[in-house]
Amino acid sequence: MTADLEALRKALDGLDDRLIETLAERQQMIDEVAKHKSEQPVNLHDGLREREILSRLAQKGRTGGLDGFFVMSVFREIFDYSIRRQQNRLSGNGDDESKAPSLVVGHLGIQGSNSQLAAAKYFGTSQAGVVYQGCGSFGDLVEGVNNGSLDRAVIPLENTTAGSINASYDLLARSDLSLVGEEVLRIDHCLLAVTHAPVAGIRRVYSHPEALNQCSEFLRTLTHCRVESVADTATAARVVAKQRHASCAAIASPEAAHIYDLCIIRRGLANQRENYTRFGVIARQALTFDLRIPCKTSLMFATGHEKGALLSCLNILSNYGLNLTKLESRPRPNVPWEYLFYVDFEGNLAEDHVVAALQALTSKTSYMKVLGSYPQRTARSGERAEMIDAVALRVDPAAGAMAGVAKACPAVPKSLDKKSYRLVTREQRPEDSTVRVGNVTVGGDRPVVIAGPCSVESREQVIACARVVRECGGDLLRGGCFKPRTSPYSFQGLGYEGLELLAEAGRQFDLPIVTEVLHPSDLHAIAEKADMIQIGARNMQNFPLLREVGKVDRPVFLKRGMMATVDEWLAAAEYILAHGNQQVVLCERGIRTFETSTRFTLDLSAIPVVRERTHLPILVDPSHACGKRRWVSPLAESAIAAGAHGIMVEIHPEPDKALCDGPQSLDFEDFAGMMSRLRHAHQATTVANAR
Ligand code: PEP
Ligand code: MN
């Protein structure tokens, strides 16, 4: 090397050092600016000012002999970095991150995978130390966040070439995790090999199936070349680096080339030149972000069964001025031909109008889950019209993302301001709501009958009950598996074994099944198998259980507590609705009075009262109310006459041998008789109404 070249290189190194020092100095100044901003209600990002500065810099660059576009893209990166730093300072990237000594962040694949690059980009400005942990599957990531071994996980949500990543959306539907961030990564698919070999000599290409898919047009141009899928793009690079074969190549990022010491032999392989992937950051709990940070909110919902239901949901968002950035549908788990809609819109759950919109939306949906609000990365909407007052917000650890919706909310009519329930009232929804359980509609014109044994005792017993329910025209099969017994020495139910038997009987006779859940920890496993979840009288005010049931997409059968007023009962239902699940059916099952002739006193007067106050369907359980078989049928008939949407009764092949509630269980003959009387009564009413 000549002395001149040596000197030039030294000078260049010095120049690079000065660039870094200047950038660091710039960042210090930005931090000062951020301190000022944190005391004032101003937007962090001023799009107009940024555009002016960029064009000034481009101009200046051009006069210095630089490409204007190059100057703009360098400064865009610099601005982007400082905006993120300011956002992080303002709300600690969502409160807890600024305080946490370190965050463990899970991602798919090994170092250099696109998920890891997205994670590094997102957490690069975090003030907490970050430890990255590669995982093999989506399931491992969710499990890690759930069990606390990961604080965050980064999952790909959609790609601008290939579309939505269904596995991620399905996972969000099933899990109870929140979205707390998004990141967008420009994906530069490159062909990497051990030497600068010509592309024509490549005989084997490794990559992630998604990447192979996105580069299908390039791959078609290769002849005699085998394509192999591996776990992630960085693994593909590692495989090629290990094999050290000139004819092997990987499709991966330029960063992977650097990490695994490979040559980039072709860039920009994707079918579309602009190829971006959007990632979501998930956490156990929702985070709250300062109102000055432009945020997006994500939610998912299922619509009710009315015509134009989706349209009316979208209209609500539009009426509240919320700009939709994504709408996606996925099959609703366990409900054929129904869909869960995923919606992203610009807005923050900490804003009143967002809470109001969601509150209004709740009553149009049958199920809604708010995934969370997070700083927006897909479009930097510094142009947001209004200036918003800064509010320092804290996470409410006791509640999920739906908590804001359950709080005081301007969408509520004034008259409901002081009521302990709002969503369940007729004021919120004047027309009757119906609840679909499997293929049965509860709350329509035809009264429904739920029947089955108090507890599932054996396969023979539950199959016999299911057969008679089906033959006599009953609608749903109910059986207790987890029993709330007053005495710890009584039969407590067969648990999951009973649930399997109940599910088998339901399948055999095509009857949706209902069973009681006693504890939140069993809820998800039971909801996987049961078509409807019962909350028993003793748990009517088990608020943690109500909250959890409110978060799952399963109809709920909510029994009235034996000491509960109608208002307390409706407030209990409100818990479920306020957490997103609108599919609640009430059940009057008798209350404690001074009267001892019957087990409880069936409060038939509650039926018209409840129907006046709420749009939710109401059923009546005469079995537990009266406690004696011979009084069940007359009370069931009276309940229907008083306006109940159906009844629930206990039956048993041999009531005298029942392990639980035998004296009130109908034998099959009594059940058949009651069913026939109910049918006749219903026919008579229908004819009378038609006249
Ligand atoms: C039951 O339905 O089996 C039951 C225990 O009822 P309740 O919760 O109304 O007492
Ligand atoms: Mn019972």
XYZ file of C-alpha atoms and ligand atoms in Angstrom:
702
model
C 0.000 0.000 0.000
C 1.347 3.412 -0.920
C 1.928 5.989 1.783
C -0.700 8.235 0.139
C -3.412 5.596 0.340
C -2.464 4.866 3.925
C -2.813 8.556 4.808
C -6.143 8.828 3.019
C -7.551 5.848 4.894
C -6.428 7.310 8.197
C -8.121 10.585 7.297
C -11.309 8.708 6.400
C -11.282 6.880 9.736
C -10.962 10.252 11.439
C -13.868 11.596 9.435
C -16.040 8.596 10.389
C -15.164 9.127 14.042
C -16.216 12.755 13.720
C -19.497 11.701 12.107
C -20.220 9.474 15.101
C -19.240 12.221 17.552
C -21.494 14.652 15.708
C -24.384 12.175 15.763
C -23.870 11.615 19.490
C -23.818 15.369 20.076
C -26.971 15.714 17.990
C -28.646 13.038 20.092
C -27.750 14.838 23.310
C -29.402 17.940 21.930
C -32.470 15.897 20.985
C -32.647 14.555 24.533
C -32.645 18.161 25.788
C -35.467 18.996 23.362
C -37.374 15.906 24.571
C -37.102 17.127 28.166
C -38.735 20.412 27.159
C -41.416 18.638 25.171
C -42.256 16.304 28.025
C -43.428 19.315 29.995
C -45.592 20.678 27.198
C -48.644 19.443 25.349
C -47.025 19.304 21.915
C -46.837 16.632 19.279
C -43.482 14.913 19.119
C -43.375 14.741 15.418
C -43.912 17.684 13.139
C -44.236 16.239 9.651
C -44.270 19.600 7.901
C -41.120 20.805 9.614
C -39.411 17.502 8.862
C -40.184 17.762 5.145
C -38.814 21.315 5.049
C -35.588 20.293 6.762
C -35.160 17.280 4.483
C -35.494 19.311 1.320
C -33.072 21.947 2.682
C -30.550 19.213 3.475
C -31.031 17.543 0.089
C -30.377 20.910 -1.573
C -27.267 21.446 0.517
C -26.106 17.903 -0.258
C -26.520 18.479 -3.969
C -24.390 21.639 -3.841
C -21.711 19.569 -2.091
C -21.843 16.966 -4.883
C -24.018 14.398 -3.036
C -27.123 12.676 -4.304
C -30.168 14.430 -2.801
C -32.083 11.174 -2.350
C -29.126 9.655 -0.499
C -28.968 12.634 1.854
C -32.702 12.414 2.516
C -32.636 8.705 3.303
C -29.685 9.097 5.690
C -31.458 11.891 7.538
C -34.767 10.048 7.590
C -32.995 7.280 9.502
C -31.486 9.836 11.876
C -34.858 11.519 12.463
C -36.586 8.185 12.922
C -34.055 7.178 15.556
C -34.498 10.391 17.494
C -38.313 10.222 17.364
C -38.159 6.733 18.826
C -35.776 7.923 21.538
C -38.167 10.726 22.418
C -41.146 8.395 22.473
C -39.302 6.039 24.753
C -38.385 8.842 27.095
C -41.934 10.103 27.189
C -43.583 6.882 28.174
C -40.652 4.587 28.734
C -41.699 2.720 25.585
C -44.769 1.855 27.564
C -44.063 2.652 31.191
C -42.432 -0.459 32.515
C -39.636 -0.672 29.976
C -37.858 2.397 31.321
C -37.859 0.932 34.803
C -37.054 -2.667 34.019
C -33.368 -3.479 34.498
C -33.533 -5.676 31.430
C -36.112 -7.105 29.082
C -36.040 -10.593 27.673
C -37.357 -10.377 24.129
C -38.287 -13.503 22.195
C -38.207 -13.744 18.417
C -38.459 -16.443 15.795
C -35.248 -17.943 14.526
C -31.614 -17.359 15.316
C -29.491 -14.209 15.237
C -29.863 -12.410 11.924
C -33.393 -13.709 11.211
C -35.852 -11.053 10.110
C -37.760 -11.394 13.380
C -34.567 -10.762 15.312
C -33.743 -7.756 13.136
C -37.226 -6.379 13.742
C -36.802 -6.944 17.482
C -33.421 -5.208 17.418
C -34.913 -2.295 15.501
C -37.834 -1.952 17.901
C -35.849 -2.302 21.116
C -32.720 -0.558 19.802
C -33.753 2.690 21.464
C -35.057 1.095 24.647
C -33.548 2.418 27.819
C -33.697 -0.994 29.417
C -31.031 -3.577 28.676
C -32.373 -6.109 26.199
C -31.589 -9.791 26.011
C -32.752 -11.480 22.804
C -33.884 -15.052 22.797
C -34.523 -17.032 19.627
C -37.463 -19.470 19.651
C -38.407 -22.276 17.297
C -42.129 -21.618 16.952
C -45.027 -19.253 17.574
C -46.201 -21.605 20.298
C -42.874 -21.278 22.160
C -43.102 -17.497 21.993
C -46.620 -17.388 23.414
C -45.788 -19.932 26.074
C -42.692 -17.907 27.003
C -44.657 -14.686 27.416
C -47.389 -16.492 29.325
C -45.048 -18.172 31.784
C -42.907 -15.078 32.282
C -39.665 -16.393 30.789
C -40.084 -13.738 28.080
C -41.128 -10.142 28.755
C -41.970 -9.511 25.115
C -42.188 -11.470 21.899
C -41.942 -10.172 18.370
C -44.183 -11.930 15.851
C -44.647 -11.246 12.135
C -48.186 -10.046 11.364
C -48.220 -9.275 7.656
C -46.037 -8.845 4.641
C -46.654 -6.413 1.818
C -45.989 -9.132 -0.776
C -47.477 -12.238 0.825
C -50.269 -10.746 2.960
C -51.320 -11.633 6.498
C -49.533 -14.254 8.521
C -52.528 -16.274 9.598
C -50.751 -18.218 12.322
C -50.056 -14.949 14.160
C -53.652 -13.756 13.982
C -55.003 -17.109 15.120
C -52.592 -17.051 17.985
C -53.765 -13.602 19.074
C -57.344 -14.901 19.005
C -56.545 -17.853 21.219
C -54.162 -16.276 23.688
C -54.810 -13.688 26.334
C -51.837 -11.535 25.379
C -51.781 -7.873 24.434
C -50.212 -6.041 21.538
C -47.886 -3.363 22.890
C -45.908 -2.408 19.822
C -45.414 -2.742 16.105
C -42.338 -2.595 13.939
C -41.921 -2.400 10.207
C -38.900 -3.892 8.562
C -37.935 -3.469 4.968
C -37.102 -6.965 3.854
C -34.191 -7.152 1.476
C -34.013 -10.746 0.321
C -30.445 -11.394 -0.856
C -28.787 -14.442 -2.312
C -25.866 -15.333 -0.066
C -23.063 -17.759 -0.849
C -19.576 -18.545 0.386
C -17.887 -16.950 -2.636
C -18.864 -14.451 -5.306
C -19.999 -17.299 -7.543
C -22.226 -16.632 -10.577
C -25.943 -17.116 -9.878
C -26.186 -19.628 -12.731
C -23.946 -22.030 -10.805
C -26.261 -22.258 -7.770
C -27.784 -25.720 -7.408
C -29.377 -25.498 -3.984
C -31.162 -22.629 -2.230
C -32.160 -22.631 1.437
C -34.577 -20.281 3.132
C -37.707 -19.883 5.202
C -40.852 -20.971 3.264
C -42.274 -17.443 3.483
C -39.099 -15.952 1.985
C -39.067 -18.607 -0.766
C -42.642 -17.702 -1.510
C -41.841 -14.012 -1.723
C -38.970 -14.731 -4.153
C -40.836 -17.263 -6.323
C -40.276 -15.363 -9.562
C -36.521 -15.238 -9.078
C -36.422 -18.924 -8.090
C -38.217 -19.870 -11.314
C -35.320 -18.373 -13.284
C -32.856 -20.830 -11.714
C -32.303 -24.089 -13.563
C -31.409 -27.445 -12.001
C -31.713 -25.866 -8.618
C -33.275 -27.497 -5.550
C -35.095 -25.346 -3.053
C -35.120 -26.322 0.619
C -37.117 -24.880 3.502
C -35.462 -24.273 6.838
C -36.660 -22.746 10.103
C -35.705 -19.135 9.323
C -33.600 -17.106 6.909
C -30.635 -16.822 9.292
C -30.569 -20.595 9.719
C -30.380 -20.829 5.925
C -27.310 -18.553 5.985
C -25.734 -20.617 8.754
C -26.311 -23.855 6.832
C -24.616 -22.400 3.731
C -21.723 -21.059 5.808
C -21.229 -24.502 7.363
C -21.437 -26.431 4.089
C -18.948 -24.135 2.327
C -20.137 -25.321 -1.107
C -19.894 -22.785 -3.916
C -23.120 -24.130 -5.438
C -25.202 -23.598 -2.279
C -26.916 -20.341 -1.439
C -29.306 -18.904 1.111
C -31.995 -16.288 0.773
C -31.498 -14.064 3.779
C -30.805 -10.510 4.886
C -27.628 -8.505 4.300
C -27.190 -8.596 8.093
C -27.156 -12.403 7.985
C -24.442 -12.198 5.309
C -22.411 -10.113 7.704
C -23.004 -12.354 10.722
C -22.232 -15.635 8.889
C -19.462 -14.172 6.772
C -21.096 -14.793 3.392
C -21.003 -12.866 0.116
C -24.096 -11.177 -1.263
C -24.305 -12.361 -4.847
C -27.689 -10.823 -5.721
C -29.920 -8.308 -3.889
C -33.629 -7.460 -4.165
C -34.911 -10.958 -4.950
C -38.504 -10.419 -3.823
C -41.278 -10.469 -6.441
C -42.146 -6.928 -5.426
C -39.504 -4.254 -5.150
C -41.088 -2.748 -2.053
C -41.197 -5.605 0.403
C -41.974 -4.883 4.041
C -42.987 -7.021 6.973
C -44.960 -5.649 9.861
C -44.258 -7.252 13.235
C -46.243 -7.083 16.445
C -44.732 -6.892 19.918
C -46.744 -8.894 22.413
C -46.740 -8.810 26.200
C -48.735 -10.220 29.079
C -50.346 -6.898 29.824
C -51.466 -3.954 27.787
C -49.402 -0.780 28.095
C -50.508 2.811 28.064
C -48.812 5.413 25.917
C -48.621 9.155 26.185
C -51.187 10.900 24.034
C -48.501 12.808 22.124
C -47.248 9.590 20.571
C -49.271 8.778 17.452
C -50.754 5.378 18.280
C -52.730 2.630 16.661
C -55.218 0.381 18.401
C -55.902 -3.223 17.410
C -58.958 -5.236 18.227
C -60.848 -8.264 17.087
C -64.563 -8.860 17.104
C -67.295 -11.178 15.941
C -70.484 -9.583 14.742
C -73.988 -10.272 15.964
C -76.397 -12.151 13.750
C -78.164 -9.158 12.293
C -78.052 -8.170 8.661
C -75.348 -5.635 7.794
C -73.674 -6.219 11.159
C -70.113 -5.714 9.904
C -71.049 -2.541 8.121
C -72.671 -1.074 11.205
C -69.545 -1.904 13.237
C -67.306 -0.141 10.729
C -69.705 2.801 10.624
C -69.298 3.271 14.358
C -65.536 3.614 13.996
C -65.996 5.997 11.125
C -68.567 8.067 13.029
C -66.035 8.571 15.801
C -63.508 9.775 13.223
C -61.256 6.748 13.574
C -59.175 5.949 10.540
C -59.045 2.232 9.766
C -55.615 0.998 8.710
C -56.394 -2.706 8.469
C -59.351 -5.053 8.256
C -58.823 -8.766 8.120
C -61.050 -11.756 8.697
C -60.213 -15.197 10.016
C -62.479 -18.191 10.675
C -63.997 -18.006 14.153
C -62.602 -20.910 16.224
C -65.157 -23.712 16.612
C -67.944 -21.800 14.867
C -68.120 -22.861 11.209
C -68.835 -20.137 8.651
C -68.485 -17.330 11.110
C -65.578 -14.932 11.177
C -63.473 -12.958 13.556
C -62.582 -9.541 12.222
C -59.278 -7.906 13.054
C -59.214 -4.173 12.900
C -56.412 -1.662 13.343
C -57.205 2.029 13.538
C -55.330 5.194 14.334
C -56.079 6.100 17.919
C -55.071 5.495 21.507
C -57.160 3.731 24.151
C -56.274 6.591 26.441
C -58.369 8.968 24.308
C -61.977 9.486 25.314
C -63.363 9.271 21.793
C -61.621 5.914 21.254
C -63.112 4.531 24.462
C -66.497 5.910 23.422
C -66.252 4.297 19.989
C -65.343 0.949 21.481
C -68.161 1.188 23.960
C -70.580 1.836 21.116
C -69.026 -0.998 19.145
C -69.407 -3.438 22.022
C -73.163 -3.540 21.739
C -72.994 -4.293 18.009
C -70.671 -7.254 18.429
C -71.180 -10.650 19.968
C -67.565 -10.777 21.074
C -64.863 -8.179 21.184
C -61.291 -8.259 22.365
C -59.103 -5.178 22.455
C -55.536 -6.229 21.802
C -54.012 -2.902 22.784
C -52.705 0.487 21.718
C -49.123 1.043 20.631
C -46.942 3.600 18.836
C -47.672 3.623 15.151
C -44.853 2.682 12.800
C -46.550 2.010 9.487
C -47.257 5.642 8.684
C -45.857 8.473 10.659
C -48.917 10.598 11.051
C -47.262 13.701 12.441
C -49.979 15.526 10.567
C -52.622 14.600 13.109
C -54.862 17.603 13.160
C -55.505 18.281 16.788
C -53.092 19.160 19.557
C -53.712 16.880 22.456
C -53.069 17.629 26.079
C -50.361 15.477 27.504
C -51.468 13.120 30.201
C -49.097 10.900 32.080
C -50.753 7.524 32.034
C -49.981 4.474 34.047
C -50.715 0.832 33.405
C -53.610 -0.598 35.338
C -52.144 -3.966 36.280
C -55.485 -5.354 37.404
C -57.088 -5.030 34.029
C -56.555 -5.924 30.418
C -56.815 -3.680 27.402
C -60.595 -3.730 27.698
C -60.312 -1.882 31.016
C -60.557 1.528 29.385
C -63.783 0.482 27.761
C -65.211 -0.687 31.053
C -64.450 2.695 32.628
C -66.585 5.833 32.577
C -67.333 6.634 29.034
C -68.956 9.499 27.167
C -70.946 7.167 24.879
C -73.141 6.208 27.814
C -76.467 8.024 27.908
C -76.632 10.494 30.824
C -79.395 8.489 32.466
C -76.996 5.550 32.881
C -74.143 7.526 34.356
C -74.709 6.320 37.878
C -75.930 2.814 37.127
C -73.793 -0.179 37.925
C -74.616 -1.613 34.524
C -74.832 -0.011 31.105
C -74.132 -2.421 28.301
C -76.845 -4.824 29.379
C -79.581 -2.185 29.431
C -82.310 -1.660 26.895
C -81.180 1.954 26.698
C -77.927 0.752 25.181
C -79.636 -1.747 22.908
C -83.424 -1.510 22.578
C -83.998 -4.747 20.677
C -83.720 -8.260 22.217
C -80.306 -9.794 21.729
C -80.001 -13.402 20.695
C -77.180 -15.735 21.597
C -76.101 -18.524 19.280
C -74.964 -21.704 20.978
C -73.721 -24.044 18.290
C -76.632 -24.130 15.870
C -79.237 -23.124 18.487
C -80.495 -19.567 18.880
C -81.356 -18.552 22.436
C -83.553 -15.480 22.815
C -85.585 -15.857 19.645
C -89.314 -16.565 19.402
C -89.036 -20.277 20.116
C -88.348 -21.197 23.752
C -85.276 -23.390 24.147
C -84.877 -26.320 26.483
C -81.600 -27.149 28.179
C -81.612 -30.502 29.917
C -79.243 -33.059 31.304
C -78.010 -34.642 34.501
C -76.944 -32.510 37.461
C -73.596 -34.250 37.191
C -72.113 -36.487 34.558
C -71.705 -39.847 36.308
C -70.898 -42.334 33.561
C -70.898 -42.765 29.783
C -74.153 -44.782 29.908
C -75.886 -42.169 32.037
C -74.951 -39.155 29.943
C -75.556 -40.933 26.615
C -79.023 -42.014 27.840
C -79.800 -38.421 28.852
C -78.547 -37.033 25.511
C -80.731 -39.514 23.589
C -83.879 -38.512 25.443
C -83.095 -34.791 25.137
C -82.733 -35.230 21.382
C -85.811 -37.473 21.029
C -88.064 -35.169 23.046
C -87.002 -32.056 21.102
C -84.622 -30.483 23.627
C -81.982 -28.091 22.331
C -78.899 -28.225 24.534
C -77.339 -30.917 26.690
C -76.192 -29.817 30.102
C -74.114 -31.810 32.531
C -72.042 -30.854 35.532
C -68.397 -31.952 35.507
C -66.974 -29.555 38.100
C -69.628 -29.345 40.814
C -69.927 -26.515 43.353
C -71.069 -28.685 46.292
C -71.988 -27.150 49.632
C -70.296 -29.998 51.480
C -66.709 -31.014 50.697
C -67.763 -34.652 51.339
C -70.320 -34.722 48.520
C -69.546 -35.973 45.010
C -67.518 -33.212 43.332
C -67.985 -34.332 39.719
C -65.808 -36.244 37.261
C -63.891 -33.147 36.103
C -62.243 -33.403 32.702
C -63.165 -37.065 32.374
C -66.811 -36.021 32.693
C -66.280 -33.271 30.150
C -64.992 -35.808 27.616
C -68.096 -37.960 28.188
C -70.407 -34.963 27.884
C -68.681 -33.875 24.660
C -68.989 -37.403 23.264
C -72.719 -37.517 24.075
C -73.216 -34.066 22.547
C -71.444 -35.115 19.357
C -73.390 -38.368 19.107
C -76.777 -36.652 19.311
C -75.799 -33.376 17.700
C -76.549 -31.328 20.795
C -74.406 -28.362 21.832
C -73.182 -28.829 25.403
C -73.277 -26.630 28.489
C -71.190 -27.125 31.601
C -70.206 -25.145 34.654
C -66.775 -23.629 35.250
C -65.700 -23.027 38.837
C -62.225 -21.614 38.475
C -60.560 -19.290 35.944
C -57.658 -21.726 35.533
C -60.025 -24.312 33.988
C -61.818 -21.852 31.767
C -59.829 -22.159 28.545
C -59.679 -25.933 28.625
C -63.433 -26.132 29.246
C -64.202 -23.489 26.603
C -62.319 -25.601 24.043
C -64.836 -28.432 24.537
C -68.064 -26.822 25.714
C -70.382 -24.755 23.537
C -71.624 -22.751 26.500
C -70.084 -21.951 29.864
C -72.272 -21.957 32.968
C -71.543 -19.669 35.897
C -73.418 -21.103 38.849
C -75.419 -19.237 41.473
C -72.582 -19.510 43.989
C -70.185 -17.820 41.595
C -72.437 -15.070 40.312
C -70.287 -12.490 42.049
C -66.941 -14.196 41.561
C -65.563 -11.153 39.787
C -62.220 -12.577 38.650
C -64.126 -15.470 37.061
C -66.622 -13.108 35.404
C -63.762 -11.037 34.029
C -62.049 -14.068 32.526
C -65.291 -15.390 31.052
C -65.704 -11.923 29.537
C -62.485 -12.401 27.617
C -63.345 -15.657 25.861
C -65.447 -16.079 22.754
C -68.001 -18.509 24.238
C -71.654 -18.010 25.195
C -72.241 -17.804 28.955
C -75.155 -19.094 31.028
C -75.204 -16.807 34.068
C -77.313 -18.059 36.952
C -78.767 -15.644 39.455
C -77.118 -15.765 42.864
C -79.472 -17.116 45.526
C -79.146 -13.861 47.492
C -78.796 -11.482 44.560
C -81.155 -8.713 43.559
C -81.998 -8.334 39.885
C -79.696 -5.304 39.739
C -76.769 -7.202 41.245
C -77.375 -9.976 38.764
C -77.387 -7.551 35.846
C -74.209 -5.916 37.170
C -72.605 -9.369 37.168
C -73.637 -9.792 33.523
C -72.189 -6.347 32.854
C -68.758 -7.606 33.976
C -68.845 -10.178 31.204
C -70.041 -7.763 28.530
C -67.633 -5.039 29.610
C -64.734 -7.397 29.050
C -65.794 -8.093 25.494
C -68.105 -11.095 25.547
C -71.668 -10.084 24.661
C -73.039 -13.629 24.544
C -74.729 -13.843 27.928
C -77.937 -15.731 28.753
C -79.416 -15.116 32.216
C -80.945 -17.882 34.292
C -83.390 -17.384 37.158
C -82.959 -20.346 39.527
C -84.762 -19.289 42.710
C -83.752 -17.063 45.606
C -83.614 -17.495 49.394
C -86.750 -16.349 51.178
C -88.414 -17.266 54.522
C -90.343 -19.979 52.690
C -88.978 -23.447 53.383
C -91.494 -25.645 51.527
C -89.448 -25.336 48.373
C -85.642 -25.482 48.122
C -85.617 -21.834 46.985
C -88.394 -19.496 45.884
C -88.642 -19.282 42.118
C -88.856 -15.582 41.394
C -91.135 -15.610 38.369
C -91.665 -11.889 38.751
C -88.005 -11.415 37.833
C -88.846 -12.461 34.255
C -90.840 -9.392 33.189
C -88.572 -7.153 35.287
C -85.436 -8.501 33.631
C -86.984 -8.344 30.176
C -87.832 -4.714 30.757
C -84.341 -3.794 31.951
C -82.117 -5.800 29.658
C -81.926 -7.024 26.099
C -80.247 -10.262 27.225
C -82.251 -13.504 26.990
C -83.520 -15.050 30.224
C -84.098 -18.716 30.978
C -85.595 -20.312 34.064
C -84.320 -23.290 36.048
C -87.273 -24.665 38.020
C -85.344 -27.773 39.155
C -82.941 -26.053 41.546
C -85.634 -23.579 42.566
C -88.256 -25.970 43.857
C -86.099 -29.019 44.624
C -88.966 -31.507 43.962
C -89.571 -33.362 40.727
C -93.361 -33.037 40.701
C -93.244 -29.231 40.853
C -90.770 -28.824 37.995
C -93.165 -29.088 35.066
C -95.818 -26.609 36.312
C -93.095 -24.061 37.092
C -91.457 -24.600 33.688
C -94.802 -23.976 31.981
C -95.411 -20.850 34.089
C -91.937 -19.549 33.272
C -92.608 -19.745 29.557
C -96.036 -18.151 30.078
C -94.343 -15.308 31.983
C -92.044 -14.600 29.031
C -88.887 -16.647 29.658
C -86.892 -17.575 26.548
C -86.620 -21.142 27.698
C -85.970 -23.435 30.603
C -83.246 -25.561 32.075
C -84.131 -28.785 33.851
C -82.289 -31.699 35.396
C -83.021 -35.218 34.198
C -81.644 -38.620 35.159
C -82.296 -42.202 33.937
C -82.746 -43.289 37.572
C -83.243 -40.168 39.713
C -83.289 -42.139 42.941
C -79.759 -43.309 42.290
C -78.403 -39.906 41.203
C -75.164 -38.830 42.872
C -76.390 -35.259 42.970
C -79.802 -33.521 43.079
C -81.828 -36.721 42.529
C -85.038 -35.479 44.220
C -85.431 -32.642 41.723
C -84.365 -34.608 38.623
C -87.071 -35.681 36.185
C -87.087 -39.232 34.972
C -87.368 -39.647 31.228
C -91.134 -40.161 31.276
C -91.746 -36.987 33.258
C -89.396 -35.107 30.944
C -91.249 -36.330 27.855
C -94.576 -35.268 29.423
C -93.264 -31.807 30.256
C -91.849 -31.363 26.767
C -95.150 -32.260 25.190
C -97.048 -29.788 27.408
C -94.537 -27.037 26.607
C -94.874 -27.735 22.895
C -98.643 -27.503 23.020
C -98.533 -24.317 25.048
C -96.123 -22.768 22.548
C -98.233 -23.820 19.565
C -101.322 -22.347 21.211
C -99.541 -19.013 21.824
C -98.222 -18.899 18.254
C -101.725 -19.507 16.860
C -103.235 -16.909 19.202
C -100.602 -14.345 18.207
C -101.216 -15.007 14.530
C -104.929 -14.175 14.888
C -76.446 -26.514 38.712
O -76.963 -25.925 37.774
O -76.068 -27.678 38.664
C -76.274 -25.774 39.961
C -75.398 -26.144 40.869
O -77.117 -24.762 40.038
P -77.048 -23.427 40.906
O -75.712 -22.824 40.605
O -78.193 -22.644 40.395
O -77.203 -23.826 42.335
Mn -77.990 -29.647 40.246
